[in-house]
Short mmCIF file of C-alpha atoms in Angstrom, two decimals:
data_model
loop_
_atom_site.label_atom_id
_atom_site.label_comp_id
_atom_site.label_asym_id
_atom_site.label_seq_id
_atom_site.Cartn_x
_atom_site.Cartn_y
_atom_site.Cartn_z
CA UNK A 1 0.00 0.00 0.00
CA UNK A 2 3.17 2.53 0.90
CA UNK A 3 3.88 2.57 -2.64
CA UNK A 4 0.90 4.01 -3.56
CA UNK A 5 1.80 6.93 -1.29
CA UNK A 6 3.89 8.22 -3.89
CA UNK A 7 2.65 7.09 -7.22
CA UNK A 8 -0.30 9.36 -7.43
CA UNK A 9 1.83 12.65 -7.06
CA UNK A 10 4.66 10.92 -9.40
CA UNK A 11 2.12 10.57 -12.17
CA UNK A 12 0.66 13.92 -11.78
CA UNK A 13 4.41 15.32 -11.97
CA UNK A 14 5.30 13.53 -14.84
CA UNK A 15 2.17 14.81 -16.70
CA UNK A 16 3.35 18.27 -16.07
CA UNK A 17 7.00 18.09 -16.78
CA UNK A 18 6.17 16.32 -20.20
CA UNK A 19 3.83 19.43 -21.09
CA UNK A 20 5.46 22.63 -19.05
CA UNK A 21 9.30 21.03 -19.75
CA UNK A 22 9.43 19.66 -22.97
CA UNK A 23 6.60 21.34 -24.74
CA UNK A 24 6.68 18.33 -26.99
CA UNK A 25 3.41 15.88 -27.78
CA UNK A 26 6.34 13.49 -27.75
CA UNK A 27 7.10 13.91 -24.52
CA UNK A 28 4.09 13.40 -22.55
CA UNK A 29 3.44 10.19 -24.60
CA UNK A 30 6.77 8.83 -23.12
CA UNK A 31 5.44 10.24 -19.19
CA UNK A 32 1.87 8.81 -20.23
CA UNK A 33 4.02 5.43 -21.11
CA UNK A 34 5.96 5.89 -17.44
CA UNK A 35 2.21 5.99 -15.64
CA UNK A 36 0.61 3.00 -17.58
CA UNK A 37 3.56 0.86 -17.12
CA UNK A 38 4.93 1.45 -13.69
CA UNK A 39 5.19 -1.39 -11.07
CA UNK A 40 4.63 -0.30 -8.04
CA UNK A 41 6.24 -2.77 -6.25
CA UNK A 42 8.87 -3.76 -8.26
CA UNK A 43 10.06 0.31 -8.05
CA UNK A 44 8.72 0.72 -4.45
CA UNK A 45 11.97 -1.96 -3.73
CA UNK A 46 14.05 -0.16 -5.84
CA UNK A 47 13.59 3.20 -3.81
CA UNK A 48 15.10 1.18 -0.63
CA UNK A 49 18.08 0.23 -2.65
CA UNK A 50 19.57 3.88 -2.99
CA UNK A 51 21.39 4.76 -0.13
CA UNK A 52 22.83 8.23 1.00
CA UNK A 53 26.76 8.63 0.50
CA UNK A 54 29.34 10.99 2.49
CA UNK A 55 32.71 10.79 1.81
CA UNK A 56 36.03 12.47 3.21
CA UNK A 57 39.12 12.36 0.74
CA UNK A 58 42.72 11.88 2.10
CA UNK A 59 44.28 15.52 2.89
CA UNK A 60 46.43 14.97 0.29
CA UNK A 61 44.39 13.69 -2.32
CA UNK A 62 44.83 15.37 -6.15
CA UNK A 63 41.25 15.24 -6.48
CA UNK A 64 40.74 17.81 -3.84
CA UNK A 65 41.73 20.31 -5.85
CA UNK A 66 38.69 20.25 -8.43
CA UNK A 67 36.33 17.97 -6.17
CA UNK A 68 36.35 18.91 -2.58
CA UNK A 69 37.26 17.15 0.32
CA UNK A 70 34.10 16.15 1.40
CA UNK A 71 31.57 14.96 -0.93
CA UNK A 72 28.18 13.59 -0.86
CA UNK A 73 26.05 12.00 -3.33
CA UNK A 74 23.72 8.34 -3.54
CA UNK A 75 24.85 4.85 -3.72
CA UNK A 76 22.88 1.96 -4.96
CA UNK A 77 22.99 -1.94 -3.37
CA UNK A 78 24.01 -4.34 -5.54
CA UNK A 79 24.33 -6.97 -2.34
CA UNK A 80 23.65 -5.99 1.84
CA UNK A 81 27.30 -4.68 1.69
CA UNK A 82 28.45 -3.63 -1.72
CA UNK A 83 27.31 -0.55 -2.96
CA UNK A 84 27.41 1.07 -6.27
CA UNK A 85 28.03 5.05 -6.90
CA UNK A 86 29.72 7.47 -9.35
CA UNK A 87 33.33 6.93 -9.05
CA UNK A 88 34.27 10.84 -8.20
CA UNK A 89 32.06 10.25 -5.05
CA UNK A 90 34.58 7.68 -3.52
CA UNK A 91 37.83 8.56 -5.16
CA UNK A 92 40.77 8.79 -2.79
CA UNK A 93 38.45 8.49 -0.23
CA UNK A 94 39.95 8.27 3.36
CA UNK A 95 36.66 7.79 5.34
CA UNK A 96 33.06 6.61 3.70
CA UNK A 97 29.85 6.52 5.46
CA UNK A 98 26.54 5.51 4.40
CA UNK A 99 23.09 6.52 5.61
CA UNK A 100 20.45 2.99 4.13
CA UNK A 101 16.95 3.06 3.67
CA UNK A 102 16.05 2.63 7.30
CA UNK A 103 18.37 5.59 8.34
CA UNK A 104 21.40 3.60 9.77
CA UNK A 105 24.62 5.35 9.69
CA UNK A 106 27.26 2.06 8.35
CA UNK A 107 30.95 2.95 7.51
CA UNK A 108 32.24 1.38 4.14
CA UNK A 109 35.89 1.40 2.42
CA UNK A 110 36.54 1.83 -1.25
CA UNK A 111 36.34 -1.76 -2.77
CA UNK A 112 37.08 -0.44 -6.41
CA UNK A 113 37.01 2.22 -9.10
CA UNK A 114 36.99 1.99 -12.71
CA UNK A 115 38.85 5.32 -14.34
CA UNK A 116 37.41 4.00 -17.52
CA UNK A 117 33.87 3.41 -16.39
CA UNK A 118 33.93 6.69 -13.88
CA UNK A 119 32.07 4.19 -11.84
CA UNK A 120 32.95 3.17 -8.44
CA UNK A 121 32.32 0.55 -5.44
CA UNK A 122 31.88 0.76 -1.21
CA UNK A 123 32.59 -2.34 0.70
CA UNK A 124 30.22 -1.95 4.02
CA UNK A 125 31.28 -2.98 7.30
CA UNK A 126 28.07 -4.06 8.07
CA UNK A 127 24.83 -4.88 5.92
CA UNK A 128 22.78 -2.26 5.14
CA UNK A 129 18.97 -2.10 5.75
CA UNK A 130 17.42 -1.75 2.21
CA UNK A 131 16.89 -3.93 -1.14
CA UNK A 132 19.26 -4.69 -3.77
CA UNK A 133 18.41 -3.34 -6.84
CA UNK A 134 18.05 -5.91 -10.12
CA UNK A 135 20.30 -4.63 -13.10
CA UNK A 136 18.58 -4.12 -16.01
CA UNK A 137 19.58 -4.12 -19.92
CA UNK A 138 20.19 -0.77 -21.63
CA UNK A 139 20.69 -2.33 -25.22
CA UNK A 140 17.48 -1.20 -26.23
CA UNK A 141 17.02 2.16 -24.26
CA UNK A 142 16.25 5.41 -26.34
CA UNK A 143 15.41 8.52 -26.46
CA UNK A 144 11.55 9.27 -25.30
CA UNK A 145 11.78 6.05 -23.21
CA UNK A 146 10.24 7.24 -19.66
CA UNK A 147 12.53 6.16 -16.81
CA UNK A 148 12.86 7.35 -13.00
CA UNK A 149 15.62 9.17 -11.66
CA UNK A 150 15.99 7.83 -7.95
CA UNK A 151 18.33 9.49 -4.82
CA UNK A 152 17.98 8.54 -1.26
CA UNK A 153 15.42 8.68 0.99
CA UNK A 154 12.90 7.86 -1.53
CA UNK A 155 13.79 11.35 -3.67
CA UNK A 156 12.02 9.88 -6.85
CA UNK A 157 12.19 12.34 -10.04
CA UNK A 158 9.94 11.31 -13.64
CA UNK A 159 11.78 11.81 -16.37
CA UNK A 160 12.65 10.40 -19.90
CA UNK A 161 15.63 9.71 -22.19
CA UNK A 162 16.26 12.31 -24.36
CA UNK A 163 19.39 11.30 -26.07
CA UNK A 164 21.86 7.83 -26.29
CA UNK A 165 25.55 9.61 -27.60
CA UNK A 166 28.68 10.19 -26.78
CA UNK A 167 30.14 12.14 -23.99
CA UNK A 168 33.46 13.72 -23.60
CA UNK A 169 34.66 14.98 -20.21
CA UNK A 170 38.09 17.33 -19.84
CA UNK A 171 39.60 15.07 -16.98
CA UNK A 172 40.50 12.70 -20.06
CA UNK A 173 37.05 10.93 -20.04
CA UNK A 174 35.00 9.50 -22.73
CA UNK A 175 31.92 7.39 -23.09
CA UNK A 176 31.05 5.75 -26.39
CA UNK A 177 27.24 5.61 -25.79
CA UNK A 178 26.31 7.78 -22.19
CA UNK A 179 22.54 7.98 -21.51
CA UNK A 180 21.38 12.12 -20.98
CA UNK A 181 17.61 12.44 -19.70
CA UNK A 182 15.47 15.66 -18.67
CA UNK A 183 14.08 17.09 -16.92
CA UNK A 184 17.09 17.67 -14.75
CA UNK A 185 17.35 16.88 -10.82
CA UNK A 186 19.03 18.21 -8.13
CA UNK A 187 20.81 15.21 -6.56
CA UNK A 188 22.38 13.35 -9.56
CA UNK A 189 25.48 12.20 -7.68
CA UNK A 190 25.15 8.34 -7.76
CA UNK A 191 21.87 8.23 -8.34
CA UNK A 192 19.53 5.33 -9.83
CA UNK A 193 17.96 5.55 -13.57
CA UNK A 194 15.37 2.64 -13.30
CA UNK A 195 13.31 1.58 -15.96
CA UNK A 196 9.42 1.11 -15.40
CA UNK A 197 9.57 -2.38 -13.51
CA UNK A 198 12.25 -1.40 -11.37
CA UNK A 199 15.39 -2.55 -12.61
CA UNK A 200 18.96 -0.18 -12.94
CA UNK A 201 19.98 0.98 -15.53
CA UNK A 202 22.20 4.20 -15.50
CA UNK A 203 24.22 5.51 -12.03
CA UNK A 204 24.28 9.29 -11.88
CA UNK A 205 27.42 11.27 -12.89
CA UNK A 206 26.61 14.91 -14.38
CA UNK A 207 24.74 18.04 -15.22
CA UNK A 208 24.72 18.88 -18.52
CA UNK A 209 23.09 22.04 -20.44
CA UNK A 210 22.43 20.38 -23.44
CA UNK A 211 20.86 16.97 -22.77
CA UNK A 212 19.43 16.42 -26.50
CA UNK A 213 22.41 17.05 -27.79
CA UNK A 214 20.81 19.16 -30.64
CA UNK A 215 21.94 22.69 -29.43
CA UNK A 216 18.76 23.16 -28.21
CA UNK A 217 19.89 24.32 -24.44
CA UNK A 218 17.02 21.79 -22.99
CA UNK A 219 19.35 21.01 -19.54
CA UNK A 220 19.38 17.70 -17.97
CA UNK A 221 21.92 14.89 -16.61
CA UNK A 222 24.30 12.43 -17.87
CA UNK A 223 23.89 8.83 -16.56
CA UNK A 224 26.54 5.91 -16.96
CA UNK A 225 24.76 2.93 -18.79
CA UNK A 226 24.94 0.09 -16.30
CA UNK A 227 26.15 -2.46 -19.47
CA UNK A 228 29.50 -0.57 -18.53
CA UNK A 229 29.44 -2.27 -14.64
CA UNK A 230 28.38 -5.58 -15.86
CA UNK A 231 31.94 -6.99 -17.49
CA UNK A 232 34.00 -6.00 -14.67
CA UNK A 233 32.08 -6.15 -11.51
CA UNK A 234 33.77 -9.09 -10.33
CA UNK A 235 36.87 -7.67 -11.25
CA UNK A 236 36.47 -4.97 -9.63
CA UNK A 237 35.36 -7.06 -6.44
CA UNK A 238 37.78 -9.45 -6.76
CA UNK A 239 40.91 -6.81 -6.98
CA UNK A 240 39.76 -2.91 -7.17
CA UNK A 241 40.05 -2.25 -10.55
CA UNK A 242 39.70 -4.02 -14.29
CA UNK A 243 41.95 -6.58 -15.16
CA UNK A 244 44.55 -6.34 -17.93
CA UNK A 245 46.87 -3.09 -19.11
CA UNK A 246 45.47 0.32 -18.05
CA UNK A 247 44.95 3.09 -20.23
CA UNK A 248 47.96 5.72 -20.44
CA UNK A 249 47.09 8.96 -18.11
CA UNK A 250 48.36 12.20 -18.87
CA UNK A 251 47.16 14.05 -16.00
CA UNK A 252 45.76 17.07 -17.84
CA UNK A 253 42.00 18.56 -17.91
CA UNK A 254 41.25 20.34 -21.82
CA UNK A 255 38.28 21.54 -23.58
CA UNK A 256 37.82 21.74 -27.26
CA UNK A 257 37.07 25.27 -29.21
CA UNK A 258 37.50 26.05 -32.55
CA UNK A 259 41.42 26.43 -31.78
CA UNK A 260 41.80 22.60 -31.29
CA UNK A 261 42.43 20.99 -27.60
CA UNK A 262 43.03 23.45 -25.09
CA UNK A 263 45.26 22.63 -22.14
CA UNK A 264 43.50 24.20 -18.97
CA UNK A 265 44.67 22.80 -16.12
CA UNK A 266 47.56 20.09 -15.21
CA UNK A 267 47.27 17.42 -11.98
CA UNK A 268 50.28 19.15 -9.81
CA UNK A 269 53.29 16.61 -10.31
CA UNK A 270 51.19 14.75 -12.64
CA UNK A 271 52.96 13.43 -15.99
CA UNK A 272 51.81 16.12 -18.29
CA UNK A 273 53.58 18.91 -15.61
CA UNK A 274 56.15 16.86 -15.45
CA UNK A 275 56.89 16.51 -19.51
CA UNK A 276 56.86 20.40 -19.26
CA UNK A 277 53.32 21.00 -20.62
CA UNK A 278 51.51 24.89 -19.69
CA UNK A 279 48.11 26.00 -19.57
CA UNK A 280 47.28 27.07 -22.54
CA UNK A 281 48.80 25.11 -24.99
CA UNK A 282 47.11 23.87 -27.91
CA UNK A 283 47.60 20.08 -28.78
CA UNK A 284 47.08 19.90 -32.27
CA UNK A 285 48.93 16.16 -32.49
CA UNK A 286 49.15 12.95 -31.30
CA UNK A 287 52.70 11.36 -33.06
CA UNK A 288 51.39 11.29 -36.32
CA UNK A 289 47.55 12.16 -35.71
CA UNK A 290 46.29 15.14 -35.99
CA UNK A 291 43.57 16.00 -33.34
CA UNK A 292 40.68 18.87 -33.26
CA UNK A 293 38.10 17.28 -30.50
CA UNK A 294 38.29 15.94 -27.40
CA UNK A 295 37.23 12.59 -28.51
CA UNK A 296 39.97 12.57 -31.22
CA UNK A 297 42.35 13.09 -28.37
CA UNK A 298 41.18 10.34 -26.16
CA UNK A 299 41.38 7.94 -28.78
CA UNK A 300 44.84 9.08 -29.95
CA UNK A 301 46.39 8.86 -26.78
CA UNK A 302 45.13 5.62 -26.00
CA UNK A 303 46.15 3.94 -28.98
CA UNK A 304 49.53 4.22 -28.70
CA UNK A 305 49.88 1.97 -25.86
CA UNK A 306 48.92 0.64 -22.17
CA UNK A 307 50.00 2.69 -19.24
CA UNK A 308 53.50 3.98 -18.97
CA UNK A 309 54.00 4.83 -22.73
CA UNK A 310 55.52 7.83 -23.81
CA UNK A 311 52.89 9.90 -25.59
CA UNK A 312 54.16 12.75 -27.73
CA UNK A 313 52.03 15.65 -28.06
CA UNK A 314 52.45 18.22 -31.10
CA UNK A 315 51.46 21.69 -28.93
CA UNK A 316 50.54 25.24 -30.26
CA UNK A 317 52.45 27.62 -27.60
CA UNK A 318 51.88 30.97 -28.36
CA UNK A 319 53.36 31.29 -31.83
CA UNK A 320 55.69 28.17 -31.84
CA UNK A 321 55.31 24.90 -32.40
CA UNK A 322 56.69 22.30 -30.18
CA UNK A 323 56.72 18.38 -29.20
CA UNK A 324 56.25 17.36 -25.59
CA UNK A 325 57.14 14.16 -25.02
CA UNK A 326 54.43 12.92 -22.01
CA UNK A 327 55.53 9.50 -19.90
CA UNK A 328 51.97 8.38 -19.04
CA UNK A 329 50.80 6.22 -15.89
CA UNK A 330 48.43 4.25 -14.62
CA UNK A 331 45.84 6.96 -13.00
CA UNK A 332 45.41 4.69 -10.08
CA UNK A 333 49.19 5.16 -9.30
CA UNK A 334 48.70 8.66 -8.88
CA UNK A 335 45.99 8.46 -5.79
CA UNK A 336 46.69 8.96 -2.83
CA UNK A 337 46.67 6.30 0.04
CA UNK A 338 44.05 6.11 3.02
CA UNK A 339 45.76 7.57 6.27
CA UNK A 340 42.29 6.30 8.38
CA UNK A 341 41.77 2.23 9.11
#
């Protein structure tokens, strides 16, 4: 019966953010779709599943700089004491607590991160109060699909796909296929996409202005498609991080404009400082491959080799051109280790 609390006023919001939000016929077919085929149990369980995340970096964690040292988002059970989340949430993390369904306070430790992924995992102490969540199949998600947008505490937001494409973030981050829904919400951190019956499908990571993709400024968030988890969540149980070679790590955060890739910032001590890069320098090369876009860039860099392979960069400096030479690493390597037990 609880369930039932909730699903009257979800309905009645999803009918207005499919006609005041999107303006688009389209769009309140796909929240019209979300009413008619929502299970109410099957999604009242998958409300218990999110749980509330705090974390507390190491003092001397890189990612302070451009994340804080405290962070908060969601988590989502996969088991009574493994929990799901965006990987920024946990990284370097010296302390984790989370608060479950039934308001219990249980302290975790990072059990893995995927760089790759940007997704992460919290080993519990104890078993959290709550339900873990079914994973779901994204493979035939698209855009106008209604889905639910879920944070702790039973925070439960309508909403519907408005775009499946690619995704480029500065911190040398790509996804080939990210999922980017509106209307946006508040607490994306971590949070659940579930489809209609329940089931996970995307974990929370972003903001984004442009959600369709289109130029049309209709803001929403990016989600990480759960297929992403599904390969290497036992590896990432079983040791912390994907198996095999890592992916070469340059330490540097760009954006694209019609210059080319921008250097804007560089990870203190980090491999692309070290190789003598600057803010503002314009990488125009990779060896023999001439970049414009971020994407280009990624995919450049990573092809020439695993993890500890020198990566030369032609660079724009002003009005010279140069080669910087970048020794990459493992990103992992650079983190900093837990001073708490």
């Amino acid at each position: 019966m609880r369930a039932f609390v909730w699903l009257a006023p979800l309905v009645m919001s999803a009918c207005w953010h499919g006609s005041a939000v999107a303006q688009t016929s389209d769009a309140k077919a796909a929240m019209d779709r979300l009413a008619e085929s929502m299970k109410p149990a099957a999604i009242e369980k998958a409300l218990a599943s999110v749980v509330k995340l705090k974390t507390i970096a190491a003092p001397n964690a890189r990612s302070n700089a451009t994340l804080g040292n405290q962070r908060e988002g969601n988590g989502i059970l996969l088991a009574p004491r493994l929990v799901l989340t965006i990987g920024y949430l946990i990284m370097e993390a010296d302390e984790v607590e989370i608060t479950d369904s039934k308001g219990r306070k249980l302290p975790g430790k990072v059990a893995g991160f995927d760089a790759q992924s940007g997704l992460g995992l919290v080993r519990l102490l104890a078993p959290a109060q709550g339900e873990v969540i079914a994973l779901g199949d994204v493979t035939t998600l698209k855009a106008m699909d209604p889905v639910l947008a879920v944070g702790a505490h039973g925070n439960v937001s309508p909403a519907f796909v408005s775009s499946r494409r690619e995704f480029t973030g500065g911190w040398e981050y790509l996804l080939e296929d990210a999922i980017f829904t509106v209307p946006p919400i508040a607490d994306w951190g971590g949070a659940a996409l579930i489809e209609p019956s329940g089931k996970l499908v995307g974990v929370g990571s972003l903001f984004v202005r442009d959600a369709a993709g289109n130029g049309s400024g209709l803001s929403g968030n990016m989600f990480v498609p759960i297929d992403l988890l599904k390969p290497i969540l036992d590896e990432l149980i079983a040791n912390g991080k994907r198996s095999g070679a890592q992916r070469p790590w340059l330490g540097i955060t760009t954006f694209e404009d019609e210059d080319g890739v921008n250097v804007s910032r560089l990870s203190k001590s980090g491999p692309g400082e070290m190789a003598g890069l600057e803010r503002g320098d314009i990488v125009s090369a990779v060896g023999a491959t001439p970049v414009k876009t971020l994407a280009e860039f990624y995919r450049a860099v990573w092809a020439t080799g695993d993890a500890g392979v020198n990566v030369p960069l032609t660079v724009t400096r002003g009005k010279n051109e140069l080669t910087v030479t970048v020794k990459s690493v493992d990103r992992a390597s650079q983190f900093a280790a837990r001073t708490s037990h």
